[in-house]
Each structure stands twice: as structure tokens, then as C-alpha cells.
PDB file of C-alpha atoms in Angstrom:
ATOM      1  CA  UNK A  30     -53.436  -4.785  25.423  1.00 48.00           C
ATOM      2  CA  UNK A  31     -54.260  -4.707  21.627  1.00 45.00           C
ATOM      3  CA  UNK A  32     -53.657  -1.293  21.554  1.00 45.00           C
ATOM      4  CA  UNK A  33     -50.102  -1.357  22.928  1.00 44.00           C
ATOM      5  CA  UNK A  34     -49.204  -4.476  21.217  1.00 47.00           C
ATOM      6  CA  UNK A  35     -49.771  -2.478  17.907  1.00 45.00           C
ATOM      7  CA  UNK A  36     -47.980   0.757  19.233  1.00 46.00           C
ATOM      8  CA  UNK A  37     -44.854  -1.272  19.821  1.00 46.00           C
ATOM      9  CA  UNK A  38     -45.439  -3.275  16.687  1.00 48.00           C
ATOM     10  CA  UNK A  39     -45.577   0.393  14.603  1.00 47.00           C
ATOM     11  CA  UNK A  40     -42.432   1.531  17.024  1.00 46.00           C
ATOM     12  CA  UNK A  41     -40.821  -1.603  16.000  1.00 43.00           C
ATOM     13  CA  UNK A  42     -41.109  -0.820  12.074  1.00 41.00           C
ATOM     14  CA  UNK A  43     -40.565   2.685  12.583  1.00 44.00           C
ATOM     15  CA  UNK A  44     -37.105   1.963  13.627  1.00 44.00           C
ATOM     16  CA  UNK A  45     -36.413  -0.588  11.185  1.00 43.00           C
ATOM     17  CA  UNK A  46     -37.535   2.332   8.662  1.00 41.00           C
ATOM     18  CA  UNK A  47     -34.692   4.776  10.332  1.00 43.00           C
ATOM     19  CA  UNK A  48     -31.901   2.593  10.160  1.00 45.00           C
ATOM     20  CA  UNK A  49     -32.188   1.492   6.930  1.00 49.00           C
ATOM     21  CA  UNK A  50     -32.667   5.189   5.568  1.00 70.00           C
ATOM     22  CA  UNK A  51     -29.274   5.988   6.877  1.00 95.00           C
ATOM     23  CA  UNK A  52     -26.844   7.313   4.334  1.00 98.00           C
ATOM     24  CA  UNK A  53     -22.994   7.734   4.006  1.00 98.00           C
ATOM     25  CA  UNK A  54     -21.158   9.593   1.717  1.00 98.00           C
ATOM     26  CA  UNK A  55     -17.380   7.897   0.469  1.00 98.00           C
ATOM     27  CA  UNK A  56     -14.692   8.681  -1.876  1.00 98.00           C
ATOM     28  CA  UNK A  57     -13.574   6.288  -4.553  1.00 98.00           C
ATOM     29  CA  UNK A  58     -10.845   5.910  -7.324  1.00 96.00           C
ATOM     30  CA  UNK A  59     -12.221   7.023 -10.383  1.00 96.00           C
ATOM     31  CA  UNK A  60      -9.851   5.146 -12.762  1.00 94.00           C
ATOM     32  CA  UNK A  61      -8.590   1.956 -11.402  1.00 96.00           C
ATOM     33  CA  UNK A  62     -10.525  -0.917 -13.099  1.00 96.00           C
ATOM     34  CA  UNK A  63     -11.424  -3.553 -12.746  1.00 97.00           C
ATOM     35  CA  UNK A  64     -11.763  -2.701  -9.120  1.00 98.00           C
ATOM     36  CA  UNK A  65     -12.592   0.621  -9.098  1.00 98.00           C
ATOM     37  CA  UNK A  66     -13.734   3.142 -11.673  1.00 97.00           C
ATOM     38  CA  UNK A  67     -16.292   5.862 -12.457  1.00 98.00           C
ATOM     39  CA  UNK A  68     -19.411   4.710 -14.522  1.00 98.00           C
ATOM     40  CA  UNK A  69     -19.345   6.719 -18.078  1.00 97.00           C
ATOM     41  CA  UNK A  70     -21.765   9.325 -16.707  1.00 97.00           C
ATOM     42  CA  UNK A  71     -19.174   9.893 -13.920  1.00 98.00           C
ATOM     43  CA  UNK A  72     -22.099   9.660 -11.169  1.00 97.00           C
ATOM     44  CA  UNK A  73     -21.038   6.293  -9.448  1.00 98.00           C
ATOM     45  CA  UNK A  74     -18.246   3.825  -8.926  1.00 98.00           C
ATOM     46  CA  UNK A  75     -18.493   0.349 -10.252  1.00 98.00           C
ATOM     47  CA  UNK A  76     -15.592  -2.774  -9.985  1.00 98.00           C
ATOM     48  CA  UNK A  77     -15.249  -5.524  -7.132  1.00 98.00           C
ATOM     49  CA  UNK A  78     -14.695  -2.807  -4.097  1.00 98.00           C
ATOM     50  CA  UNK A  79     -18.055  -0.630  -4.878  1.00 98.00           C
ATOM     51  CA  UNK A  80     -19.676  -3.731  -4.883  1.00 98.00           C
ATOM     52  CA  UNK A  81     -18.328  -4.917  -1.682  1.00 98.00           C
ATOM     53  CA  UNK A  82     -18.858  -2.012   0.254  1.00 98.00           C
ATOM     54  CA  UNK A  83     -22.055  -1.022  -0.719  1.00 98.00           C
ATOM     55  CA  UNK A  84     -23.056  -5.232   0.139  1.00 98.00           C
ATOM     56  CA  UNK A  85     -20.908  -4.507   3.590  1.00 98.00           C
ATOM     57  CA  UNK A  86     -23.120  -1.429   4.286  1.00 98.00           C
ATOM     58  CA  UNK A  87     -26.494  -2.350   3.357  1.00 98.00           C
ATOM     59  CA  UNK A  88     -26.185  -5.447   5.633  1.00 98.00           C
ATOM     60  CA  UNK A  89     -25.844  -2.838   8.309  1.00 98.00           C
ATOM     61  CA  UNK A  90     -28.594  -0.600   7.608  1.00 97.00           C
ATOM     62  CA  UNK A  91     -27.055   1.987   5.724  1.00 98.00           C
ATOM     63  CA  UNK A  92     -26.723   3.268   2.533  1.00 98.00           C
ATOM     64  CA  UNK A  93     -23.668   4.129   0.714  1.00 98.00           C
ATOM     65  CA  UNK A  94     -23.176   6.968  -1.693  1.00 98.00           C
ATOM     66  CA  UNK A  95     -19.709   6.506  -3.974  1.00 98.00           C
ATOM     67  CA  UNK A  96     -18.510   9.794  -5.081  1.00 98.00           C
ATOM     68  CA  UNK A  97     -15.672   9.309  -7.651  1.00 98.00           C
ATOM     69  CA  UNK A  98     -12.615  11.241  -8.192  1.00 97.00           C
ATOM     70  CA  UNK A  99      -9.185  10.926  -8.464  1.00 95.00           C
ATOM     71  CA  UNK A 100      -7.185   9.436  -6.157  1.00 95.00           C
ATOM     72  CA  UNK A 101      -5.067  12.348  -5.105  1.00 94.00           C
ATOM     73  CA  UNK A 102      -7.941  14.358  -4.463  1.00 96.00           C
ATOM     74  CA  UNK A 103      -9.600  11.493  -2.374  1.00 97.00           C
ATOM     75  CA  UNK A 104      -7.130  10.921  -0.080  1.00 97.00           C
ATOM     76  CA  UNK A 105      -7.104  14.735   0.432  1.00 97.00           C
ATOM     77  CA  UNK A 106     -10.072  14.826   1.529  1.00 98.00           C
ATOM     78  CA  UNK A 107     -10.142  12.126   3.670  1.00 98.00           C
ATOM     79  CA  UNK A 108      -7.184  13.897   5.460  1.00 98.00           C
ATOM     80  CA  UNK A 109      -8.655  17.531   5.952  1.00 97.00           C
ATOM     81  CA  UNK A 110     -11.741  15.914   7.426  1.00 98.00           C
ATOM     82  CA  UNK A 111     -13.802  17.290   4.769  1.00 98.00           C
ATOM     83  CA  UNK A 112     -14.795  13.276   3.420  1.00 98.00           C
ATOM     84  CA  UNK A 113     -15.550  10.426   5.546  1.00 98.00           C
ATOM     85  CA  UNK A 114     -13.698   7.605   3.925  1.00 98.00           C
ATOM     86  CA  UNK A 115     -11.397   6.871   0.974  1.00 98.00           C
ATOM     87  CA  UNK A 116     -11.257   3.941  -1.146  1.00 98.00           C
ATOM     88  CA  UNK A 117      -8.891   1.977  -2.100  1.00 96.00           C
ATOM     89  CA  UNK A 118      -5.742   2.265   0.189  1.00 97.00           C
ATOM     90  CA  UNK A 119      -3.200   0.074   1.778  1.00 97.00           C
ATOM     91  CA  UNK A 120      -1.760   0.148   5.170  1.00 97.00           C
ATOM     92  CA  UNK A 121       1.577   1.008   5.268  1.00 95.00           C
ATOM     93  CA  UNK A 122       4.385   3.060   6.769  1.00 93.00           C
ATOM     94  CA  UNK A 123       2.956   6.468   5.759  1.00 94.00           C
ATOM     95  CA  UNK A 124      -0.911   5.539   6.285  1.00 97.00           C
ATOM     96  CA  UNK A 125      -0.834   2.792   9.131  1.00 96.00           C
ATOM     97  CA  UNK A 126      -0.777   6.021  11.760  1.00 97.00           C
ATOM     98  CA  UNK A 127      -2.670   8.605   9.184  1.00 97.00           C
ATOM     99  CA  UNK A 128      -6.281   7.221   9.468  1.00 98.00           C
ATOM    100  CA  UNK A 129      -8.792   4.549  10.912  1.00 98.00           C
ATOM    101  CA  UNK A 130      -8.729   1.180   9.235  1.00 98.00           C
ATOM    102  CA  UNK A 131     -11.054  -1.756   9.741  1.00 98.00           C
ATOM    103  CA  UNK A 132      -9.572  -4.901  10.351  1.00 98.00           C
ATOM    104  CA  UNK A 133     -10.681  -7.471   7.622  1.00 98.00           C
ATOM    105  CA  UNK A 134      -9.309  -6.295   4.599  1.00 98.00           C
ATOM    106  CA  UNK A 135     -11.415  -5.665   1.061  1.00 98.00           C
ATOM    107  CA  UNK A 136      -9.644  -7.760  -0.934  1.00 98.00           C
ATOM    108  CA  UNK A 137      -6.151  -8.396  -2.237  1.00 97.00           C
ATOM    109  CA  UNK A 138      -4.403  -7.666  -5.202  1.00 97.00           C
ATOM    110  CA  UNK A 139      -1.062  -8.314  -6.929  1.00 96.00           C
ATOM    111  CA  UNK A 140       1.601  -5.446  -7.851  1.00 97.00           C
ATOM    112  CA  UNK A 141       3.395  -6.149 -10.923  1.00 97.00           C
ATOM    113  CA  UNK A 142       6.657  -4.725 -12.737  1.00 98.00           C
ATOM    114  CA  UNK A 143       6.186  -3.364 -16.270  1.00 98.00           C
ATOM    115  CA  UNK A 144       9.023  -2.972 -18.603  1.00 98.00           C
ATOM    116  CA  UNK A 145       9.547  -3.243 -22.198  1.00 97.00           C
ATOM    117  CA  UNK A 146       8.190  -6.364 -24.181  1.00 96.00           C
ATOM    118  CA  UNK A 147      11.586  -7.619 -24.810  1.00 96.00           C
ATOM    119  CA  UNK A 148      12.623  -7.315 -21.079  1.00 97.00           C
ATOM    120  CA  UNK A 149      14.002 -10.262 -19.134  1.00 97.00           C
ATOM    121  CA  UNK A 150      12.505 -10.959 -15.906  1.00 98.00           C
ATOM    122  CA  UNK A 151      12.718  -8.577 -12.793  1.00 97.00           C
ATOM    123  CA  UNK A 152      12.652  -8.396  -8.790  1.00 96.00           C
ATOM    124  CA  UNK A 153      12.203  -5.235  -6.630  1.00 95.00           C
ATOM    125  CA  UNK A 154      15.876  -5.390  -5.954  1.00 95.00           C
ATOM    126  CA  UNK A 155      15.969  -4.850  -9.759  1.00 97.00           C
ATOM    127  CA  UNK A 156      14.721  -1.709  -9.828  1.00 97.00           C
ATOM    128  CA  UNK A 157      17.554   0.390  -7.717  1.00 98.00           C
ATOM    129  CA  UNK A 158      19.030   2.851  -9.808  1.00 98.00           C
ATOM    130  CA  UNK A 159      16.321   2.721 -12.337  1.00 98.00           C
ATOM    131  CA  UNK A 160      13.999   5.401 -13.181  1.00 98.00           C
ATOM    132  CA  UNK A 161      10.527   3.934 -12.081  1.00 98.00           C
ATOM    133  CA  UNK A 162       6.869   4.933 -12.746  1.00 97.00           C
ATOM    134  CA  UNK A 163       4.242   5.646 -10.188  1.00 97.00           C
ATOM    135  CA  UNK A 164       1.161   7.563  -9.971  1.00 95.00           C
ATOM    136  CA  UNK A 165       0.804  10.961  -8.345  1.00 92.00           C
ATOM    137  CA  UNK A 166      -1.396   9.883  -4.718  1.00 91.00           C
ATOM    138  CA  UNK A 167      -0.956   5.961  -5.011  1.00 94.00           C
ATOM    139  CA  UNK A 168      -0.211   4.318  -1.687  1.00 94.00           C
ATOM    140  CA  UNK A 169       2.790   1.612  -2.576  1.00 95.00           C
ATOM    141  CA  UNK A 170       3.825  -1.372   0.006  1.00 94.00           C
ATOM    142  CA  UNK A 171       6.381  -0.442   2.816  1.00 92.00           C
ATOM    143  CA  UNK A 172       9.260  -2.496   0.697  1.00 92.00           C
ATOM    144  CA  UNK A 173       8.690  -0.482  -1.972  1.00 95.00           C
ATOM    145  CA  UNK A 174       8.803   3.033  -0.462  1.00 93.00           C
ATOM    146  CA  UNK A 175      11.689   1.970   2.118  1.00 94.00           C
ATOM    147  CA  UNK A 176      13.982   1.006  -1.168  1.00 95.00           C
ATOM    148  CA  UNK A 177      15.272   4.805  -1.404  1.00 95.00           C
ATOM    149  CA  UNK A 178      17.698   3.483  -4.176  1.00 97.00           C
ATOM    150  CA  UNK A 179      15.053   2.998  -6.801  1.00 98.00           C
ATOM    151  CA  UNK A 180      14.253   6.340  -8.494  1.00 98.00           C
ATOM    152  CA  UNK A 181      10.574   6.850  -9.008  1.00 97.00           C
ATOM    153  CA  UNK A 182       9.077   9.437 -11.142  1.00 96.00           C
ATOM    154  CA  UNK A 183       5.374  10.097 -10.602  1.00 95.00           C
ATOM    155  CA  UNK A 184       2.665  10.317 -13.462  1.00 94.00           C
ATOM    156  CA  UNK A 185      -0.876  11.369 -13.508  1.00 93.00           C
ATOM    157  CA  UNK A 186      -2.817   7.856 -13.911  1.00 93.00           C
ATOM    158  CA  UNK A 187      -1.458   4.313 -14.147  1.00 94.00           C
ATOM    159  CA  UNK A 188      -2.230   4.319 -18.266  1.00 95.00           C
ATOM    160  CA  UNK A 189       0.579   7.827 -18.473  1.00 95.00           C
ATOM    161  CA  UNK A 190       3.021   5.374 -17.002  1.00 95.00           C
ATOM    162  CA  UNK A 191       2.702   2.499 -19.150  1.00 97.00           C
ATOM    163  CA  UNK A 192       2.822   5.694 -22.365  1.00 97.00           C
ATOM    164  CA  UNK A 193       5.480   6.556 -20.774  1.00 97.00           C
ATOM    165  CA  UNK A 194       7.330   3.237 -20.920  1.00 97.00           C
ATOM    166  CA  UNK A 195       6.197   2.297 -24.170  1.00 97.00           C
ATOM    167  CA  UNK A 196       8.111   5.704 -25.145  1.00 97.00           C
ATOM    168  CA  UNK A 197      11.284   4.850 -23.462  1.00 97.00           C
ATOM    169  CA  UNK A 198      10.984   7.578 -20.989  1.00 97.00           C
ATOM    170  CA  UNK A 199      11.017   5.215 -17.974  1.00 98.00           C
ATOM    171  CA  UNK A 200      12.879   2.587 -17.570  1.00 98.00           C
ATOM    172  CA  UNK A 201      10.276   0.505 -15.099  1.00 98.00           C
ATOM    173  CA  UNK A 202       6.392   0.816 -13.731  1.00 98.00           C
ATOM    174  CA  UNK A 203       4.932  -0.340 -10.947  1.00 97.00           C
ATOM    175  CA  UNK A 204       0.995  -0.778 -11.498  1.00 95.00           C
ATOM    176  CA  UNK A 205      -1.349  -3.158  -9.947  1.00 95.00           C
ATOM    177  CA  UNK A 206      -1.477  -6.392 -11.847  1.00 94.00           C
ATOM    178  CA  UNK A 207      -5.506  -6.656 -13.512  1.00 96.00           C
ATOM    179  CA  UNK A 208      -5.671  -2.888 -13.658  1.00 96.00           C
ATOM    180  CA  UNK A 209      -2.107  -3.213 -16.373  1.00 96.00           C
ATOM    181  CA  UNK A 210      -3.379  -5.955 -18.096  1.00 95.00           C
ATOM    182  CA  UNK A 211      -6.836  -3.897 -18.344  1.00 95.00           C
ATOM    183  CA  UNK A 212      -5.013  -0.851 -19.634  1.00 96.00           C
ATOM    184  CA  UNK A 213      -3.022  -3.042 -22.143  1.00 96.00           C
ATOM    185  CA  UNK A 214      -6.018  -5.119 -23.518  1.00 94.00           C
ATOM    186  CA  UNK A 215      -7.620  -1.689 -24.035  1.00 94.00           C
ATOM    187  CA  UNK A 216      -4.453   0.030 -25.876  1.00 95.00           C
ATOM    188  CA  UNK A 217      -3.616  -2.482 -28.529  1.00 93.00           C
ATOM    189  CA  UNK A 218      -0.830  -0.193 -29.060  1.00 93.00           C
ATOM    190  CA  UNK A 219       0.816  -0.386 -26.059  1.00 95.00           C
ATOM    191  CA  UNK A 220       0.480  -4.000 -25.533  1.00 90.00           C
ATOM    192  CA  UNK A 221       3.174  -4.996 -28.108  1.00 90.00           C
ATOM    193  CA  UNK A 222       5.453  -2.383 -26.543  1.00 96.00           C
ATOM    194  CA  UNK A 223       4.997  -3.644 -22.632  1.00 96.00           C
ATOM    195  CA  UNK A 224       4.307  -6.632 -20.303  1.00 96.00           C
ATOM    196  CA  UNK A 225       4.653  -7.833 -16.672  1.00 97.00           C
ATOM    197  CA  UNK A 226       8.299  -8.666 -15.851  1.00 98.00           C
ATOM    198  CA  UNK A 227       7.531  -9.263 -11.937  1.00 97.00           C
ATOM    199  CA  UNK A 228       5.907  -9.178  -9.040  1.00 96.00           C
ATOM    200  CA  UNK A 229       6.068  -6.767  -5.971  1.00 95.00           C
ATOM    201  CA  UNK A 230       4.012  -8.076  -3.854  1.00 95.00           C
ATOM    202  CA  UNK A 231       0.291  -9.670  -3.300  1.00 96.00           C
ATOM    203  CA  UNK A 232      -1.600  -6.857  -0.777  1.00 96.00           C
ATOM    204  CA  UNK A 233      -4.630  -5.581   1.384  1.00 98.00           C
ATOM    205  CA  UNK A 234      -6.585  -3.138   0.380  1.00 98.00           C
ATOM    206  CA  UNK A 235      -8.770  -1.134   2.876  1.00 98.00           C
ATOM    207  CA  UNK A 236     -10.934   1.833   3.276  1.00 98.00           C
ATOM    208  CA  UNK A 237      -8.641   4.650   5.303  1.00 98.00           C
ATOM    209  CA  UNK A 238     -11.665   6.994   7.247  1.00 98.00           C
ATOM    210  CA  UNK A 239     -11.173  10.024   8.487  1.00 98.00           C
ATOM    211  CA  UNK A 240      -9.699  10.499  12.092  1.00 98.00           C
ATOM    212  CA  UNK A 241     -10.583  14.032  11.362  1.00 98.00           C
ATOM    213  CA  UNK A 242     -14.177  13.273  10.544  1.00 98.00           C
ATOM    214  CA  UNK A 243     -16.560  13.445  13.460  1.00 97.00           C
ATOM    215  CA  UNK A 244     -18.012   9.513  12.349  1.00 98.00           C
ATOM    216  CA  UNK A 245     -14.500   8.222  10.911  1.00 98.00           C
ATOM    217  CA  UNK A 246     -14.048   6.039  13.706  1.00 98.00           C
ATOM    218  CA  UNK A 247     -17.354   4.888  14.344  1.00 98.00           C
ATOM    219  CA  UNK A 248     -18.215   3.831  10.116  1.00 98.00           C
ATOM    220  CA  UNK A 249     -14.858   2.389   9.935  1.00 98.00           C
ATOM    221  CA  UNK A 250     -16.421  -0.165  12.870  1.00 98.00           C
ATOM    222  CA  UNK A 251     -19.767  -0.655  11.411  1.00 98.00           C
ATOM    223  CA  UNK A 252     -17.918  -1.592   8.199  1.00 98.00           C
ATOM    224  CA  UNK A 253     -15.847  -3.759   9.636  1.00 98.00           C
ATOM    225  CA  UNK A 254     -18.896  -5.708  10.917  1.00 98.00           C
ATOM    226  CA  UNK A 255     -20.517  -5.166   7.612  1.00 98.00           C
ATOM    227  CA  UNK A 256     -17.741  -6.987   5.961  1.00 98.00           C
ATOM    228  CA  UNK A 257     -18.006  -9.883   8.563  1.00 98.00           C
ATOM    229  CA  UNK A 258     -21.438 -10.394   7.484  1.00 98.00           C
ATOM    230  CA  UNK A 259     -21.390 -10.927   4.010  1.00 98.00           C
ATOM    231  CA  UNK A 260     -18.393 -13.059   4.267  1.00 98.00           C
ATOM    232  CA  UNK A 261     -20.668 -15.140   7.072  1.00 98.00           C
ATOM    233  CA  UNK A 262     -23.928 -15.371   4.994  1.00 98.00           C
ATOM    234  CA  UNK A 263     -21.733 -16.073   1.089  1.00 98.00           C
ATOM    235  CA  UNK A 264     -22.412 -12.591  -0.304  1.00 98.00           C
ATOM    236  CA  UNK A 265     -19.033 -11.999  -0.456  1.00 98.00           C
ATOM    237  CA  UNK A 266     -17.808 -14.906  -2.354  1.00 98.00           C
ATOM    238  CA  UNK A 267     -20.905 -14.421  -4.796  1.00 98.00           C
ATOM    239  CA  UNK A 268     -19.616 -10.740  -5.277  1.00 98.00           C
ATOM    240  CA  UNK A 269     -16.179 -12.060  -6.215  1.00 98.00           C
ATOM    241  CA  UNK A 270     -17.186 -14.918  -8.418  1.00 98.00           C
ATOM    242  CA  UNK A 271     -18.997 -12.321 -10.767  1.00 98.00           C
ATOM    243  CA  UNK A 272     -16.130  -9.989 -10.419  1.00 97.00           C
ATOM    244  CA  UNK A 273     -13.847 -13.318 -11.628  1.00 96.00           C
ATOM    245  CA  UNK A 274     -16.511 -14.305 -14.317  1.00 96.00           C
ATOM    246  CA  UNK A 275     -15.958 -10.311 -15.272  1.00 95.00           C
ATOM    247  CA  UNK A 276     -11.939 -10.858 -15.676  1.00 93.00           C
ATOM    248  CA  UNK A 277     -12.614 -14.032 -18.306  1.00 86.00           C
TER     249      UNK A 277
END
């Protein structure tokens, strides 16, 4: 009886042991801080969502590995099957159908209007007929994309299209609201030249998975349960009071 009592005992650990040595592989942005950016030896992602999904993960036994990269290339391979998951994207008219979301979103996050310092204030409605800054791979929120009146012009990263406004070549930018304020407070330059003249809208952000990846479908579940968790138990809202103490 001893003997078997140990056996499943040692079966028991052994298991525990092989769950928790799984390990994922997902894409992340590689410049969109504070929530998402490459560490300075360009090895790992760090801002709110790494921290959230690797907490997410972990409470499920596995281990995530953040690769970044830019967002273009992220997405990509996310939709050639070749990646697993991408990081950060919202759902909307051209991803809702694309790829496999979990339900409970990351976070949320506002999307501002930057135009020149001296600029009066602005709606989206604003923006038709105006040349408009995005970046190249961005996902943007339905009313935004369905507005085929406002002229957008795509740039590399969200920094070349506040440059770009500062210079007068664009008339408008649409960036996500701590990651422009980020970019300003960084470029002292800049900041005199541009500001926030509006809101687009306050959104989810998710991670799209592959529906071309074999696992897609079944990490994008785990996740979601992941995410449950740490919400449940207050790892969550410890997560985002650093990431609010980081802001100050």
C-alpha cells in the first residue's frame, strides 16, 4: 500500500512537472510603449500586455516566450500560420473574421487626434478630407476605417507620424493616447510642435491567434481562462497598478 501510495504520489508531481514546463512562443509589438515594446537588448517585450500575458499563462501552466518585432511583420505571421499569436490587436471589421480571439479583453486604451500645437479641438467627423497619419500594419476601430472620406497616409512607426506632423506634411494623426504622450515627453522637440486635439475612441485590445496554426484555437482558450484567473485571485489589478505607478 506504501508502495503505491508513493508511485501515485511521484505520478502526481511528475505531471505537475510537465505542465508547468510547457512553453509557447508569441509575437509582440516591438515599439508601442508603454504597453508594449522591445527591451534594449531586443530579446523580450516589456509594458502592461507582456506582463499580463505572461501572469495569464503561468497561472495555466505554461510558459510564454515574447518574440518582438514589428507590427506588420507580426500580424504576418500570425496569418500564414507560421506564429501562434499576435499581440496587440483589436477586433474589428477586417480582423473580427481573420483570427481566434479570447473573450475578456487585455486591456483598454484611448485613441487620440494629434494636430499642430496651435490646433483647436477635433472629432472624427473632423478629419474627412484631411490628410491623416497612420502606421503601416496598425489595426484602427471600425468607425475609423468605415469613414472612407478621411484620407490616411501610412508611416512606418507612430513617432514618423507625429515627425511628420510637426513638419506640416500631414494635416492629422491618429496614435494611441499614452504611447503619443510617451513619444512627445521623449522628443522635447516635437512636443512644442504637437498635442492631443481629440479622442477616437476608448478600445479592447486582444491577442488575434492563428486559425492557421495547428494550437491557435486551443491557446487562445487556455488564455482566456488564464486571464479569468488573475483577474479572480487580484494579479491583474496588481499588474495594472504598477503599470499606473509607471505612467506618474
Amino acid at each position: 500500500m506504501l508502495l503505491l501510495q508513493w508511485i501515485a504520489g511521484t505520478l502526481i508531481v511528475l505531471s505537475t512537472l510537465a505542465v508547468g514546463a510547457e512553453t509557447i512562443h508569441l509575437n509582440g509589438e516591438d515599439d508601442w510603449a508603454p504597453y508594449s515594446s522591445a527591451t534594449k537588448d531586443y530579446r523580450d517585450l516589456q509594458g502592461l500586455a507582456p506582463d499580463i500575458i505572461r501572469a495569464a499563462f503561468k497561472s495555466q501552466g505554461v510558459t510564454a516566450v515574447l518574440r518582438p518585432m514589428p507590427f506588420a511583420r507580426c500580424m504576418k505571421e500570425v496569418d500564414t500560420g507560421k506564429s501562434l499569436g499576435c499581440f496587440d490587436t483589436l477586433i474589428n471589421e477586417n480582423t473580427q473574421d481573420r483570427y481566434v480571439f479570447h473573450s475578456t479583453p487585455l486591456f483598454k486604451a484611448e485613441m487620440h487626434i494629434y494636430g499642430p500645437a496651435n490646433g483647436s479641438p477635433v472629432s472624427l467627423k473632423d478629419l474627412e478630407g484631411k490628410k491623416v497619419g497612420t502606421t503601416v500594419g496598425y489595426t484602427y476601430p471600425t468607425s475609423f476605417l468605415q469613414n472612407k472620406k478621411i484620407l490616411t497616409e501610412d508611416g512606418p512607426t507612430e513617432k514618423s507620424q507625429i515627425q511628420k506632423l510637426a513638419a506640416g506634411r500631414i494635416d492629422y494623426a491618429v496614435l494611441w493616447g499614452l504611447t503619443g504622450e510617451r513619444i512627445l515627453n521623449d522628443n522635447p522637440e516635437l512636443k512644442g510642435k504637437v498635442k492631443s486635439l481629440g479622442k477616437v475612441s476608448r478600445d479592447a485590445l486582444y491577442i488575434n491567434f492563428s486559425k492557421k496554426h495547428k494550437d491557435g484555437a486551443k491557446y487562445a482558450a487556455i488564455f482566456e481562462s488564464g486571464l479569468k484567473k488573475i483577474i479572480e485571485n487580484g494579479t491583474y489589478k496588481k499588474i495594472d497598478s504598477e503599470f499606473q505607478k509607471s505612467l506618474k
